[in-house]
Amino acid sequence: MNKLGQADGEKWQDLVGIMARLRQQDGCPWDREQTHQSLKKYFLEETYEVLDAIDAADDEALCDELGDALLQVVFHAQIAAEENRFTIDDVVEGICQKMRRRHPHVFDNGYAGDSGQVLTQWEEIKAAEKASNHKDKKRGLMYVNDNLPALLLAQKVQDKAARVGFDWPDISGPREKVSEELVELDQAANPQHIKEELGDCLFALVNLARFYQVDAEDALRSSAHKFMKRFTYIEEALSRQNKTWQEMDLPGLDQLWQEAKTKE
């Protein structure tokens, strides 16, 4: 690989060739059985493995996990090629064209003074591309990928609404909405109504996070990790005291919880 990060063409062809070989009749039985649908869970798993490596700041792991993620791309492209739908070359050519098209300030005579202008320009070009696509014309502004995790889905639809001015003027609006939804949750009369109102509460909190410029997914993940750390402290404390969970009352457990908080 050179200083510009360009890959060695021979290595790239080696990877593509390995995948094609695995899919041949005398190749690997497991690889031959796979479909786009069956591979979905592996693509998702590999994505999370990449994120773990990034969070760990582990270059060796990141290099390895990016390879696994890349293999998933090549795998899907090989399946499509066997069905004469598209090839890995089409995938690469498509993304190259898209990147040049959406960066006119780099590859053309466009201009973008800062990253904010870059993002605005990106969305404008993306919207123009979709407007020219017959399928996308029928989708409307609120079309999003329904396979997104719920928190990210909520953030996406709120961002789309905000882009056209359907948004609170300041943070007091979403803050009051959270309180309003909590009142409605308290008034819910049956399990279905509780589920609906609880969903509204979560949606309102995601909107509040957006106004604080906080990623709701990251915030919730951080809180979950914090809970796990404190819970583990209690578990280890009980072990040192040769006690079981059943031998402790709630005030005793809460005391250990408070100890865990003070040690953070």
PDB file of C-alpha atoms in Angstrom:
ATOM      1  CA  MET A   1       0.000   0.000   0.000  1.00  0.00           C
ATOM      2  CA  ASN A   2       1.379   3.422  -0.904  1.00  0.00           C
ATOM      3  CA  LYS A   3       1.248   6.697   1.027  1.00  0.00           C
ATOM      4  CA  LEU A   4      -2.142   7.536  -0.477  1.00  0.00           C
ATOM      5  CA  GLY A   5      -3.623   4.367   0.990  1.00  0.00           C
ATOM      6  CA  GLN A   6      -4.152   2.750  -2.406  1.00  0.00           C
ATOM      7  CA  ALA A   7      -4.502  -1.028  -2.262  1.00  0.00           C
ATOM      8  CA  ASP A   8      -2.349  -3.480  -4.165  1.00  0.00           C
ATOM      9  CA  GLY A   9      -4.419  -4.685  -7.128  1.00  0.00           C
ATOM     10  CA  GLU A  10      -2.943  -8.178  -6.921  1.00  0.00           C
ATOM     11  CA  LYS A  11      -4.022  -8.590  -3.290  1.00  0.00           C
ATOM     12  CA  TRP A  12      -7.500  -7.330  -4.146  1.00  0.00           C
ATOM     13  CA  GLN A  13      -7.838  -9.841  -6.958  1.00  0.00           C
ATOM     14  CA  ASP A  14      -6.569 -12.559  -4.630  1.00  0.00           C
ATOM     15  CA  LEU A  15      -9.422 -11.853  -2.193  1.00  0.00           C
ATOM     16  CA  VAL A  16     -12.029 -11.806  -4.972  1.00  0.00           C
ATOM     17  CA  GLY A  17     -10.584 -15.048  -6.358  1.00  0.00           C
ATOM     18  CA  ILE A  18     -10.675 -16.765  -2.964  1.00  0.00           C
ATOM     19  CA  MET A  19     -14.346 -15.910  -2.561  1.00  0.00           C
ATOM     20  CA  ALA A  20     -15.187 -17.156  -6.048  1.00  0.00           C
ATOM     21  CA  ARG A  21     -13.290 -20.383  -5.381  1.00  0.00           C
ATOM     22  CA  LEU A  22     -15.141 -21.012  -2.128  1.00  0.00           C
ATOM     23  CA  ARG A  23     -18.457 -20.670  -3.961  1.00  0.00           C
ATOM     24  CA  GLN A  24     -17.597 -23.184  -6.677  1.00  0.00           C
ATOM     25  CA  GLN A  25     -19.211 -26.621  -6.774  1.00  0.00           C
ATOM     26  CA  ASP A  26     -16.085 -28.246  -5.355  1.00  0.00           C
ATOM     27  CA  GLY A  27     -15.501 -25.395  -2.914  1.00  0.00           C
ATOM     28  CA  CYS A  28     -16.758 -24.980   0.644  1.00  0.00           C
ATOM     29  CA  PRO A  29     -20.233 -26.455   1.347  1.00  0.00           C
ATOM     30  CA  TRP A  30     -21.052 -23.762   3.914  1.00  0.00           C
ATOM     31  CA  ASP A  31     -20.041 -20.881   1.652  1.00  0.00           C
ATOM     32  CA  ARG A  32     -22.036 -22.349  -1.261  1.00  0.00           C
ATOM     33  CA  GLU A  33     -25.189 -22.515   0.873  1.00  0.00           C
ATOM     34  CA  GLN A  34     -25.152 -18.857   1.866  1.00  0.00           C
ATOM     35  CA  THR A  35     -27.567 -16.236   0.505  1.00  0.00           C
ATOM     36  CA  HIS A  36     -27.950 -12.489   0.962  1.00  0.00           C
ATOM     37  CA  GLN A  37     -30.546 -13.185   3.653  1.00  0.00           C
ATOM     38  CA  SER A  38     -28.488 -15.764   5.545  1.00  0.00           C
ATOM     39  CA  LEU A  39     -25.453 -13.453   5.599  1.00  0.00           C
ATOM     40  CA  LYS A  40     -27.290 -10.459   7.077  1.00  0.00           C
ATOM     41  CA  LYS A  41     -26.548 -11.397  10.687  1.00  0.00           C
ATOM     42  CA  TYR A  42     -22.842 -11.912   9.939  1.00  0.00           C
ATOM     43  CA  PHE A  43     -22.573  -8.501   8.272  1.00  0.00           C
ATOM     44  CA  LEU A  44     -24.088  -6.920  11.367  1.00  0.00           C
ATOM     45  CA  GLU A  45     -21.847  -8.896  13.718  1.00  0.00           C
ATOM     46  CA  GLU A  46     -18.712  -7.908  11.801  1.00  0.00           C
ATOM     47  CA  THR A  47     -19.770  -4.259  11.932  1.00  0.00           C
ATOM     48  CA  TYR A  48     -19.995  -4.394  15.712  1.00  0.00           C
ATOM     49  CA  GLU A  49     -16.609  -6.126  15.879  1.00  0.00           C
ATOM     50  CA  VAL A  50     -15.124  -3.185  13.958  1.00  0.00           C
ATOM     51  CA  LEU A  51     -16.722  -0.755  16.415  1.00  0.00           C
ATOM     52  CA  ASP A  52     -15.283  -2.694  19.368  1.00  0.00           C
ATOM     53  CA  ALA A  53     -11.806  -2.499  17.859  1.00  0.00           C
ATOM     54  CA  ILE A  54     -12.175   1.251  17.332  1.00  0.00           C
ATOM     55  CA  ASP A  55     -13.308   1.781  20.919  1.00  0.00           C
ATOM     56  CA  ALA A  56     -10.368  -0.309  22.154  1.00  0.00           C
ATOM     57  CA  ALA A  57      -7.939   1.777  20.033  1.00  0.00           C
ATOM     58  CA  ASP A  58      -6.469  -1.558  18.914  1.00  0.00           C
ATOM     59  CA  ASP A  59      -4.932  -1.148  15.454  1.00  0.00           C
ATOM     60  CA  GLU A  60      -4.170  -4.847  15.057  1.00  0.00           C
ATOM     61  CA  ALA A  61      -7.748  -5.802  15.888  1.00  0.00           C
ATOM     62  CA  LEU A  62      -9.145  -3.014  13.707  1.00  0.00           C
ATOM     63  CA  CYS A  63      -7.099  -4.167  10.719  1.00  0.00           C
ATOM     64  CA  ASP A  64      -8.324  -7.728  11.249  1.00  0.00           C
ATOM     65  CA  GLU A  65     -11.980  -6.776  11.724  1.00  0.00           C
ATOM     66  CA  LEU A  66     -12.004  -4.453   8.706  1.00  0.00           C
ATOM     67  CA  GLY A  67     -10.816  -7.447   6.703  1.00  0.00           C
ATOM     68  CA  ASP A  68     -13.749  -9.498   7.992  1.00  0.00           C
ATOM     69  CA  ALA A  69     -16.155  -6.686   7.097  1.00  0.00           C
ATOM     70  CA  LEU A  70     -14.603  -6.385   3.633  1.00  0.00           C
ATOM     71  CA  LEU A  71     -15.045 -10.115   3.135  1.00  0.00           C
ATOM     72  CA  GLN A  72     -18.772  -9.684   3.705  1.00  0.00           C
ATOM     73  CA  VAL A  73     -18.922  -7.091   0.915  1.00  0.00           C
ATOM     74  CA  VAL A  74     -17.039  -9.383  -1.464  1.00  0.00           C
ATOM     75  CA  PHE A  75     -19.259 -12.323  -0.429  1.00  0.00           C
ATOM     76  CA  HIS A  76     -22.469 -10.468  -1.306  1.00  0.00           C
ATOM     77  CA  ALA A  77     -21.010  -9.229  -4.576  1.00  0.00           C
ATOM     78  CA  GLN A  78     -19.965 -12.771  -5.543  1.00  0.00           C
ATOM     79  CA  ILE A  79     -23.494 -14.094  -4.931  1.00  0.00           C
ATOM     80  CA  ALA A  80     -24.893 -11.295  -7.089  1.00  0.00           C
ATOM     81  CA  ALA A  81     -22.327 -11.981  -9.835  1.00  0.00           C
ATOM     82  CA  GLU A  82     -23.337 -15.644  -9.954  1.00  0.00           C
ATOM     83  CA  GLU A  83     -26.903 -14.494 -10.588  1.00  0.00           C
ATOM     84  CA  ASN A  84     -25.746 -12.015 -13.284  1.00  0.00           C
ATOM     85  CA  ARG A  85     -27.034  -9.057 -11.266  1.00  0.00           C
ATOM     86  CA  PHE A  86     -23.854  -7.091 -10.563  1.00  0.00           C
ATOM     87  CA  THR A  87     -20.189  -7.674  -9.742  1.00  0.00           C
ATOM     88  CA  ILE A  88     -17.689  -6.377  -7.195  1.00  0.00           C
ATOM     89  CA  ASP A  89     -16.316  -4.126  -9.948  1.00  0.00           C
ATOM     90  CA  ASP A  90     -19.772  -2.536 -10.244  1.00  0.00           C
ATOM     91  CA  VAL A  91     -19.789  -1.970  -6.494  1.00  0.00           C
ATOM     92  CA  VAL A  92     -16.387  -0.282  -6.537  1.00  0.00           C
ATOM     93  CA  GLU A  93     -17.145   1.776  -9.637  1.00  0.00           C
ATOM     94  CA  GLY A  94     -20.451   2.914  -8.137  1.00  0.00           C
ATOM     95  CA  ILE A  95     -18.959   4.163  -4.888  1.00  0.00           C
ATOM     96  CA  CYS A  96     -16.071   5.872  -6.725  1.00  0.00           C
ATOM     97  CA  GLN A  97     -18.524   7.769  -8.912  1.00  0.00           C
ATOM     98  CA  LYS A  98     -20.652   8.673  -5.900  1.00  0.00           C
ATOM     99  CA  MET A  99     -17.691  10.012  -3.908  1.00  0.00           C
ATOM    100  CA  ARG A 100     -16.514  12.173  -6.799  1.00  0.00           C
ATOM    101  CA  ARG A 101     -20.045  13.385  -7.462  1.00  0.00           C
ATOM    102  CA  ARG A 102     -20.689  14.301  -3.834  1.00  0.00           C
ATOM    103  CA  HIS A 103     -17.348  16.090  -3.367  1.00  0.00           C
ATOM    104  CA  PRO A 104     -17.422  18.727  -6.121  1.00  0.00           C
ATOM    105  CA  HIS A 105     -15.293  20.977  -3.884  1.00  0.00           C
ATOM    106  CA  VAL A 106     -12.484  18.411  -4.264  1.00  0.00           C
ATOM    107  CA  PHE A 107     -12.962  16.840  -7.692  1.00  0.00           C
ATOM    108  CA  ASP A 108     -14.698  19.688  -9.533  1.00  0.00           C
ATOM    109  CA  ASN A 109     -14.917  23.453  -9.312  1.00  0.00           C
ATOM    110  CA  GLY A 110     -17.244  23.535  -6.302  1.00  0.00           C
ATOM    111  CA  TYR A 111     -16.575  25.217  -2.976  1.00  0.00           C
ATOM    112  CA  ALA A 112     -17.073  24.266   0.677  1.00  0.00           C
ATOM    113  CA  GLY A 113     -15.522  26.437   3.364  1.00  0.00           C
ATOM    114  CA  ASP A 114     -16.064  24.132   6.335  1.00  0.00           C
ATOM    115  CA  SER A 115     -17.414  20.726   7.298  1.00  0.00           C
ATOM    116  CA  GLY A 116     -20.899  22.164   7.847  1.00  0.00           C
ATOM    117  CA  GLN A 117     -21.049  23.323   4.245  1.00  0.00           C
ATOM    118  CA  VAL A 118     -19.730  19.950   3.126  1.00  0.00           C
ATOM    119  CA  LEU A 119     -22.604  18.149   4.893  1.00  0.00           C
ATOM    120  CA  THR A 120     -25.202  20.547   3.521  1.00  0.00           C
ATOM    121  CA  GLN A 121     -23.822  20.130   0.017  1.00  0.00           C
ATOM    122  CA  TRP A 122     -23.736  16.334   0.454  1.00  0.00           C
ATOM    123  CA  GLU A 123     -27.429  16.255   1.425  1.00  0.00           C
ATOM    124  CA  GLU A 124     -28.399  18.533  -1.473  1.00  0.00           C
ATOM    125  CA  ILE A 125     -26.590  16.329  -3.997  1.00  0.00           C
ATOM    126  CA  LYS A 126     -28.010  13.195  -2.398  1.00  0.00           C
ATOM    127  CA  ALA A 127     -31.542  14.631  -2.580  1.00  0.00           C
ATOM    128  CA  ALA A 128     -31.054  15.532  -6.254  1.00  0.00           C
ATOM    129  CA  GLU A 129     -29.849  11.986  -6.976  1.00  0.00           C
ATOM    130  CA  LYS A 130     -32.871  10.466  -5.290  1.00  0.00           C
ATOM    131  CA  ALA A 131     -35.236  12.858  -7.057  1.00  0.00           C
ATOM    132  CA  SER A 132     -33.993  11.499 -10.383  1.00  0.00           C
ATOM    133  CA  ASN A 133     -34.593   7.916  -9.264  1.00  0.00           C
ATOM    134  CA  HIS A 134     -38.092   6.686 -10.113  1.00  0.00           C
ATOM    135  CA  LYS A 135     -38.303   4.421  -7.064  1.00  0.00           C
ATOM    136  CA  ASP A 136     -37.156   7.136  -4.687  1.00  0.00           C
ATOM    137  CA  LYS A 137     -39.749   9.589  -6.005  1.00  0.00           C
ATOM    138  CA  LYS A 138     -42.429   7.415  -4.436  1.00  0.00           C
ATOM    139  CA  ARG A 139     -40.712   7.207  -1.067  1.00  0.00           C
ATOM    140  CA  GLY A 140     -41.076  10.763   0.132  1.00  0.00           C
ATOM    141  CA  LEU A 141     -38.899  12.725   2.529  1.00  0.00           C
ATOM    142  CA  MET A 142     -39.556  10.422   5.490  1.00  0.00           C
ATOM    143  CA  TYR A 143     -38.215   7.285   3.835  1.00  0.00           C
ATOM    144  CA  VAL A 144     -35.604   5.634   6.084  1.00  0.00           C
ATOM    145  CA  ASN A 145     -34.122   2.171   6.366  1.00  0.00           C
ATOM    146  CA  ASP A 146     -36.452   0.300   8.708  1.00  0.00           C
ATOM    147  CA  ASN A 147     -33.655  -2.135   9.649  1.00  0.00           C
ATOM    148  CA  LEU A 148     -31.865   0.595  11.604  1.00  0.00           C
ATOM    149  CA  PRO A 149     -31.664   0.189  15.404  1.00  0.00           C
ATOM    150  CA  ALA A 150     -34.627   1.953  17.023  1.00  0.00           C
ATOM    151  CA  LEU A 151     -32.629   4.823  18.543  1.00  0.00           C
ATOM    152  CA  LEU A 152     -30.847   5.543  15.269  1.00  0.00           C
ATOM    153  CA  LEU A 153     -34.155   5.294  13.381  1.00  0.00           C
ATOM    154  CA  ALA A 154     -35.672   7.887  15.718  1.00  0.00           C
ATOM    155  CA  GLN A 155     -32.684  10.206  15.225  1.00  0.00           C
ATOM    156  CA  LYS A 156     -32.883   9.853  11.445  1.00  0.00           C
ATOM    157  CA  VAL A 157     -36.569  10.742  11.145  1.00  0.00           C
ATOM    158  CA  GLN A 158     -36.174  13.676  13.533  1.00  0.00           C
ATOM    159  CA  ASP A 159     -33.217  14.987  11.525  1.00  0.00           C
ATOM    160  CA  LYS A 160     -35.222  14.724   8.311  1.00  0.00           C
ATOM    161  CA  ALA A 161     -38.128  16.671   9.815  1.00  0.00           C
ATOM    162  CA  ALA A 162     -35.778  19.334  11.182  1.00  0.00           C
ATOM    163  CA  ARG A 163     -34.207  19.820   7.743  1.00  0.00           C
ATOM    164  CA  VAL A 164     -37.488  21.186   6.362  1.00  0.00           C
ATOM    165  CA  GLY A 165     -38.205  23.351   9.412  1.00  0.00           C
ATOM    166  CA  PHE A 166     -40.538  20.987  11.289  1.00  0.00           C
ATOM    167  CA  ASP A 167     -38.727  21.411  14.572  1.00  0.00           C
ATOM    168  CA  TRP A 168     -38.831  23.130  17.937  1.00  0.00           C
ATOM    169  CA  PRO A 169     -37.357  26.672  17.975  1.00  0.00           C
ATOM    170  CA  ASP A 170     -35.303  25.913  21.120  1.00  0.00           C
ATOM    171  CA  ILE A 171     -34.608  23.215  23.692  1.00  0.00           C
ATOM    172  CA  SER A 172     -37.563  24.159  25.906  1.00  0.00           C
ATOM    173  CA  GLY A 173     -39.927  22.528  23.404  1.00  0.00           C
ATOM    174  CA  PRO A 174     -38.466  19.002  23.494  1.00  0.00           C
ATOM    175  CA  ARG A 175     -37.907  19.305  27.264  1.00  0.00           C
ATOM    176  CA  GLU A 176     -41.596  20.056  27.852  1.00  0.00           C
ATOM    177  CA  LYS A 177     -42.531  17.253  25.452  1.00  0.00           C
ATOM    178  CA  VAL A 178     -40.664  14.728  27.621  1.00  0.00           C
ATOM    179  CA  SER A 179     -42.671  15.857  30.683  1.00  0.00           C
ATOM    180  CA  GLU A 180     -45.911  15.726  28.694  1.00  0.00           C
ATOM    181  CA  GLU A 181     -45.234  12.180  27.493  1.00  0.00           C
ATOM    182  CA  LEU A 182     -44.398  11.024  31.034  1.00  0.00           C
ATOM    183  CA  VAL A 183     -47.786  12.312  32.219  1.00  0.00           C
ATOM    184  CA  GLU A 184     -49.495  10.419  29.398  1.00  0.00           C
ATOM    185  CA  LEU A 185     -47.573   7.287  30.361  1.00  0.00           C
ATOM    186  CA  ASP A 186     -48.858   7.593  33.936  1.00  0.00           C
ATOM    187  CA  GLN A 187     -52.396   7.795  32.547  1.00  0.00           C
ATOM    188  CA  ALA A 188     -52.077   4.756  30.266  1.00  0.00           C
ATOM    189  CA  ALA A 189     -54.855   2.276  31.022  1.00  0.00           C
ATOM    190  CA  ASN A 190     -53.762  -1.024  29.436  1.00  0.00           C
ATOM    191  CA  PRO A 191     -50.586  -2.830  28.275  1.00  0.00           C
ATOM    192  CA  GLN A 192     -50.932  -1.710  24.655  1.00  0.00           C
ATOM    193  CA  HIS A 193     -51.438   1.903  25.695  1.00  0.00           C
ATOM    194  CA  ILE A 194     -48.462   1.683  28.076  1.00  0.00           C
ATOM    195  CA  LYS A 195     -46.284   0.358  25.255  1.00  0.00           C
ATOM    196  CA  GLU A 196     -47.373   3.198  22.963  1.00  0.00           C
ATOM    197  CA  GLU A 197     -46.810   5.919  25.542  1.00  0.00           C
ATOM    198  CA  LEU A 198     -43.467   4.473  26.627  1.00  0.00           C
ATOM    199  CA  GLY A 199     -42.379   4.554  22.985  1.00  0.00           C
ATOM    200  CA  ASP A 200     -43.438   8.203  22.804  1.00  0.00           C
ATOM    201  CA  CYS A 201     -41.351   8.924  25.910  1.00  0.00           C
ATOM    202  CA  LEU A 202     -38.281   7.325  24.354  1.00  0.00           C
ATOM    203  CA  PHE A 203     -38.851   9.186  21.090  1.00  0.00           C
ATOM    204  CA  ALA A 204     -39.130  12.483  22.979  1.00  0.00           C
ATOM    205  CA  LEU A 205     -35.904  11.768  24.871  1.00  0.00           C
ATOM    206  CA  VAL A 206     -34.075  11.079  21.595  1.00  0.00           C
ATOM    207  CA  ASN A 207     -35.281  14.454  20.345  1.00  0.00           C
ATOM    208  CA  LEU A 208     -34.049  16.117  23.534  1.00  0.00           C
ATOM    209  CA  ALA A 209     -30.664  14.453  23.052  1.00  0.00           C
ATOM    210  CA  ARG A 210     -30.532  15.889  19.536  1.00  0.00           C
ATOM    211  CA  PHE A 211     -30.945  19.409  20.915  1.00  0.00           C
ATOM    212  CA  TYR A 212     -28.129  18.752  23.369  1.00  0.00           C
ATOM    213  CA  GLN A 213     -26.085  17.547  20.362  1.00  0.00           C
ATOM    214  CA  VAL A 214     -25.669  14.180  22.089  1.00  0.00           C
ATOM    215  CA  ASP A 215     -25.881  10.893  20.216  1.00  0.00           C
ATOM    216  CA  ALA A 216     -28.686   8.989  21.977  1.00  0.00           C
ATOM    217  CA  GLU A 217     -27.184   5.605  21.092  1.00  0.00           C
ATOM    218  CA  ASP A 218     -23.811   6.533  22.618  1.00  0.00           C
ATOM    219  CA  ALA A 219     -25.460   8.047  25.704  1.00  0.00           C
ATOM    220  CA  LEU A 220     -27.554   4.954  26.400  1.00  0.00           C
ATOM    221  CA  ARG A 221     -24.618   2.615  25.752  1.00  0.00           C
ATOM    222  CA  SER A 222     -22.497   4.632  28.200  1.00  0.00           C
ATOM    223  CA  SER A 223     -25.193   4.374  30.865  1.00  0.00           C
ATOM    224  CA  ALA A 224     -25.528   0.619  30.297  1.00  0.00           C
ATOM    225  CA  HIS A 225     -21.758   0.197  30.716  1.00  0.00           C
ATOM    226  CA  LYS A 226     -21.865   2.312  33.874  1.00  0.00           C
ATOM    227  CA  PHE A 227     -24.624   0.101  35.294  1.00  0.00           C
ATOM    228  CA  MET A 228     -22.647  -3.036  34.427  1.00  0.00           C
ATOM    229  CA  LYS A 229     -19.539  -1.681  36.174  1.00  0.00           C
ATOM    230  CA  ARG A 230     -21.446  -0.823  39.359  1.00  0.00           C
ATOM    231  CA  PHE A 231     -23.294  -4.147  39.333  1.00  0.00           C
ATOM    232  CA  THR A 232     -19.987  -5.990  38.992  1.00  0.00           C
ATOM    233  CA  TYR A 233     -18.645  -4.065  41.978  1.00  0.00           C
ATOM    234  CA  ILE A 234     -21.587  -5.295  44.085  1.00  0.00           C
ATOM    235  CA  GLU A 235     -21.077  -8.849  42.841  1.00  0.00           C
ATOM    236  CA  GLU A 236     -17.385  -8.770  43.767  1.00  0.00           C
ATOM    237  CA  ALA A 237     -18.152  -7.207  47.150  1.00  0.00           C
ATOM    238  CA  LEU A 238     -20.619  -9.974  47.951  1.00  0.00           C
ATOM    239  CA  SER A 239     -18.030 -12.550  46.945  1.00  0.00           C
ATOM    240  CA  ARG A 240     -15.444 -11.016  49.301  1.00  0.00           C
ATOM    241  CA  GLN A 241     -18.015 -11.137  52.113  1.00  0.00           C
ATOM    242  CA  ASN A 242     -18.980 -14.731  51.260  1.00  0.00           C
ATOM    243  CA  LYS A 243     -22.582 -13.630  50.837  1.00  0.00           C
ATOM    244  CA  THR A 244     -25.186 -14.412  48.192  1.00  0.00           C
ATOM    245  CA  TRP A 245     -27.658 -12.048  46.566  1.00  0.00           C
ATOM    246  CA  GLN A 246     -30.484 -13.745  48.465  1.00  0.00           C
ATOM    247  CA  GLU A 247     -28.833 -12.937  51.806  1.00  0.00           C
ATOM    248  CA  MET A 248     -28.867  -9.197  51.095  1.00  0.00           C
ATOM    249  CA  ASP A 249     -31.815  -6.840  51.471  1.00  0.00           C
ATOM    250  CA  LEU A 250     -32.357  -3.899  49.132  1.00  0.00           C
ATOM    251  CA  PRO A 251     -30.922  -1.229  51.514  1.00  0.00           C
ATOM    252  CA  GLY A 252     -27.738  -3.301  51.828  1.00  0.00           C
ATOM    253  CA  LEU A 253     -27.422  -3.646  48.066  1.00  0.00           C
ATOM    254  CA  ASP A 254     -28.077   0.061  47.610  1.00  0.00           C
ATOM    255  CA  GLN A 255     -25.267   0.854  50.068  1.00  0.00           C
ATOM    256  CA  LEU A 256     -22.872  -1.168  47.920  1.00  0.00           C
ATOM    257  CA  TRP A 257     -24.232   0.605  44.833  1.00  0.00           C
ATOM    258  CA  GLN A 258     -23.433   3.970  46.413  1.00  0.00           C
ATOM    259  CA  GLU A 259     -19.935   2.733  47.241  1.00  0.00           C
ATOM    260  CA  ALA A 260     -19.476   1.787  43.585  1.00  0.00           C
ATOM    261  CA  LYS A 261     -20.523   5.298  42.541  1.00  0.00           C
ATOM    262  CA  THR A 262     -18.006   6.953  44.862  1.00  0.00           C
ATOM    263  CA  LYS A 263     -15.167   4.898  43.379  1.00  0.00           C
ATOM    264  CA  GLU A 264     -15.822   6.083  39.801  1.00  0.00           C
TER     265      GLU A 264
END
